[in-house]
Each structure stands twice: as C-alpha cells, then as structure tokens.
C-alpha cells in the first residue's frame, strides 16, 4: 500500500483570552495524531481509540481502503506567540513525551480567570482603595459608551464589571496579574500532563520536533551589523525567538526540554504588557526553590536562548515580555525548521495557522464607523494592531518557494527525453540489462557526472560556482548553529572565513581547461556535498510517486519496493545532517572556525564520511535494482545516472535546494470563518472571548467553556478537511458530512459532563448538529 505522511507545521497566533479557543483546536490535532499512531500500530498493545479518536481512526481506515494509501499524520513543527505560544509549548511537549493533553483543559477552564490571575498583593489594594475609588469605578464602568457597554454582551456585564473593578481599584502603576503565580500555573500544567499518564510519543523515534515561540527582549541586546562605512555598527535587537529542537525518543515520558525551561518559554511569550510583569530569570529560580526542584541544564538552556546576554554576563537583568509585541505570527521560524528534515516516504507538507478572530473579515459596519476612542486606541496600539499585521510577506515567501519547486519539476520534465537519449548513447543500450553491482554503479555514476560537466560548456562554470557557494553557506550555518553562545556574529562571517581558507588552498579553482571539475573541486564535493546526494534520490522518489504510477507494466508491489529502498537510502543521508550527527564535542570544535577553519572543515568531512556512505547507498540501490522488473530498472537507471544533467540546469535556479522536503508547501487556516458546518457567521456568531478587546473569556467561565467547545468543534472539522485533502481518493462530500457529524456528536458526548456553566450549551449545539447534518 502506498505510504504517505501528512506533516503539519502549526502556527498559533496571539489572541489574549482566545487562548482557550486555541486550546480546543490544538486538542483536536493531538487527538488526530493519537488516532494516527493507533491506526499504524496495528496489532501492538496500543489501546483502542474511543470517542472522537475512533472517528478519526475510522476516517484513516476509509482513506486506506478507498485509495490504497496509508496516511500518517505527523505534527512536527510548532510555533506560536503570546497566548498561541502557550498552546504551542504544551502541544509540542505532548507530541514529544506522549503525555496526556487532557489535564490542561481543566487548567484553562478553572485558572484562566482574572480572579485567579490577580496578584494577591493587588487584591489587598482593592479593599484599601474601596472607599475613595468607588466613584471613579462607577464612572469608568457605568457611564454611557464605556468600554464594558461597548464590548460585552448584556447578560455578562455585571460579572465583568465586578471583576474589572478589582483592576481599577488595584495598585496603580503596577501589573495587576501575578508573574510568579502565572509561572506556577504553567508549571502545574506540565506536571498535570505527566500525572495524566504517558504513552508512546506521537511521532516516529528519531524524528525531529521543533518548537519556536516568540518573546520580546525589553532592554534588547546589541548586535553588530556590517556596513560599507563605518564597517561595523551596533544595533539593539529586541526580537527573541526561543527555540527547542529534539529527536523524538523511542519511549514515552521524556520531556522535550526541562519543565522549568518550557515554563520560562511559555511565561515569556505570553507576558502581556501591563497585565503581567516582565519575566526575569530570578522568577524561575524562585519557583524552583519554592518547590525544591532542581533546574537541570539551566546554564545550557539559558546560553542557547540568550546567547548574547550569557556572553555579556547580564542574565540577571534580562526582562522578557509578550512575543506578539514584535512577532505575532511566527511563520519565518517554521520555515527555517524545514531544513534537514528526514523523509522516509512521500510527504504532504502543510503550514496550518490558527487565527481565532480574523478581525477585518467580521468587523461590523457600526464598529468601522465609530471613531477611535480612548480604550480602543490604547488596546489597538498595544494589542490588536500588532496582532493583525498581515502575513502576506510570509505566505508569499512560501508560495514563491513552492512555485520554484514546481518550475524546477517542469524544467526537469522538459529535459527528460534529451537526457535519456544522452545517457543511452553514453552507456549503450545493453547496460540496462547488465548486473548493476555496487562497483558498476559507482563507475557509471562517475562517468555520467564527468559527461554532464563536459557537455554543459560555459554553463558548467555557473553550476560549479553555485554548488560550491551553496556548500560553503550550509557549512557556515551548521558551524554557527553549533557554536555555543554564538561565538560568531552571523553565518555570513563564518562563510567569509571559510571562503578565504579555501581560496588560500586553491580550492576555489573549480574548472579545468577542458571544462570539467578540477581534482580539488571533485574531492571537496565528494567530502561535503550532501545536498547533491539528497536531490538525486529525491528525483527518483518523485518519479516513483508522481510519474510512473500509471504504467501498467510496473506493478504497485515493485514500485513500493523501489520506493522503500530509495527512502532507506535517504535515511542514511539524513542521519549525517545537522549538529547532532557530528558528536557531542563538535560545539567546542566549531568555536575554532575563525582561527582554524581547515581543522573544522576536516572534522565535519571525517565525521560525516560521505564518500564511504556512497558505498552503502550503492549497495542498497544495487540490491533493489536487481530485484526490479527490467522496465522499472531501466527507468530508475535513466533517472539516477541522468541526474547530473538535470542538476546542471536546475541548481542555479533554486534558492532552497538544501531542503529535503522539496515538494510544494500548502497553507491551511483554522478559524471560525473556515468551519461553517454547524453555524455560519464566524467569530461573532460563535465565540465570546472576542468581547472586551479579546479579554472576555478571562472574566467568565461560561465564556471559556463556550470558546473551548467551539475550538474543539472547529478543530475537528478542519482536521477532517486536512486528511481528506491529502489523498486522491478521499471520501465523497456526503461521506465527509457523515464523518464530521459523528465527530461533532462524539465531542459533545465527551464534554457534556464537564461543561456546566451554561447547562444548555451542549444540548443546543447537539440540536444544531442534527439539524444541519442530519
């Protein structure tokens, strides 16, 4: 059966109290991933799915039966800002550790309330200030046109005014919410996940998982910029992405990072200005001391996320505030995480972003006509406007990358007849029936590469230079990432030093007088050009999955066996990517790149061992080729040996040729605007947290329960849409409606006993589901 992976990079926007809605959405992604794991576990001891997970598992089973495609859902990149950042951190931990996401629901419903968040010291001020502040409170909260009347539903205004009055009468010029209290709450969440039980991780062992949340370095840190005049200047940088990458363990219960480190990341990204005090390292140290908990790996974690401050020795003065102040929609971090990801089978890569309230799409005409008032200007400047800054630039970059990939594939398709004729002429017709031993594959490959170089003429000069520069840039990025404390300003400085060293040794002379590559260039490419090897195998994989499926003379069994061999070979290459493949001591070696660049290059080459790895790949491919029918073997050899001819033409056109997930990226949104099976009208018709400038759900448990439940329902609808769009033979429209109906009813059954603030909520929604979907 055809194997395919639906890989999801999740981007969670900031949304203040709409964090509760996003928790509901992310819970469905977690449940879909659990159902996918159970579906692929087969006869193992994986527990049987229940509730909505069983619906998802049935969907995956239908997909397998209808289209002969085993689809596995792998959420493996998580980015977020502010409230979305908290959800990203918790979900990444659940995917990596296999621990339960369920206990977090009660945390959101119980603790995400202003009465719980308010600092105890601020509470004491409310009583002290009661007498003299009462007239001011009444004026602010009850006069016509006040903020509560403008933005809160009538039935909830009394509750909101009561809780909001605590704000107004609290201490002046100090955040009303408790910083250490917030950290305690987050740390409790991680503890509750572990106590809820841990199964096996939701991603395959060894698969990379990336987490990035944005924070804002309030005081900033200085970075050096290279100019023409003056040569170097200092600039203050305030953006601070907090990133964690880990390989998924084989066993459950292992944290993505230390719980205190994850708590710091979640606390920093959601430190809303004015509501919470900035988070400082001392706050986490205080929490650790309070609970008698040792912060394992503290120095290494802080050095990695705050390299400049660590180097300057001023960690005790670092103050971090909400990430959405500067970056509310962290697409760039998710895009950077694509480099170096393995692919054991065909990949459908999706960027999925959660936008709980696309404001301009649902803004009422009366809101647009109303003049900008005191509260709306303040909240708009520090909250709404930064959060609604368009993501057009990010999406255009993704679209451009996808267009380049498709254009390259079209060029390769156009070249194919000429390349195949050239390869046949070069080797003769009889070699396709010969025994493709590893030794012969190696000789044939070298001969094809030399022929491609000689036949390319002047074009080979540009190709060789693009290849050489690309290798140096990737090596520089690798060294920069590995360097503890970021010894170097940026990868560009490292690349400049490497270029200088290679030029001094004459290795920048790439072309001989006859037109082929020089012996030095060939040796350098053999030692360091990992991307070329990946591109060559990816061409074979695409041909198998996209171009040879309709050939009646090639059986699906033969094609799948060839597919497995190619991806096994790719797995060997992917093991050599990244810092982890170079040994625990490599970061110390990387620090010497400026003083001893040649030593560092030689170390990378020796530890990767690409030349020796070619022999292993040749053996894998040789065995696979011997087992193939003649027609498929001929096609495979034509593509494999013809690859240098394709590469000479296409490489100079590519900007992201190092990506292992080479196929176009698709972007999907999850918002109330996109999930209309139950109720249309978007956020205005479904969510309550949008009230009071997106703070609404912090004032009412009924609001939180409503938004959480709608998050689950919208998340379920979009999860089903994602799965169905990832396969060619998806269930038809009527079948999808039935699947969604089953999922909605399963969710309502699961939540009926939990959600009691509005006794009619689940009943009303169940009636709506049956009325709309039968």
PDB file of C-alpha atoms in Angstrom, residues 96 114 159 329 632 706:
ATOM      1  CA  UNK A  96       7.314  14.514  22.169  1.00  0.00           C
ATOM      2  CA  UNK A 114      -8.998  37.249  36.402  1.00  0.00           C
ATOM      3  CA  UNK A 159     -19.880  39.852  36.158  1.00  0.00           C
ATOM      4  CA  UNK A 329       2.637  35.316  13.511  1.00  0.00           C
ATOM      5  CA  UNK A 632      11.378  -0.322 -13.908  1.00  0.00           C
ATOM      6  CA  UNK A 706     -18.174  28.112  25.097  1.00  0.00           C
TER       7      UNK A 706
END
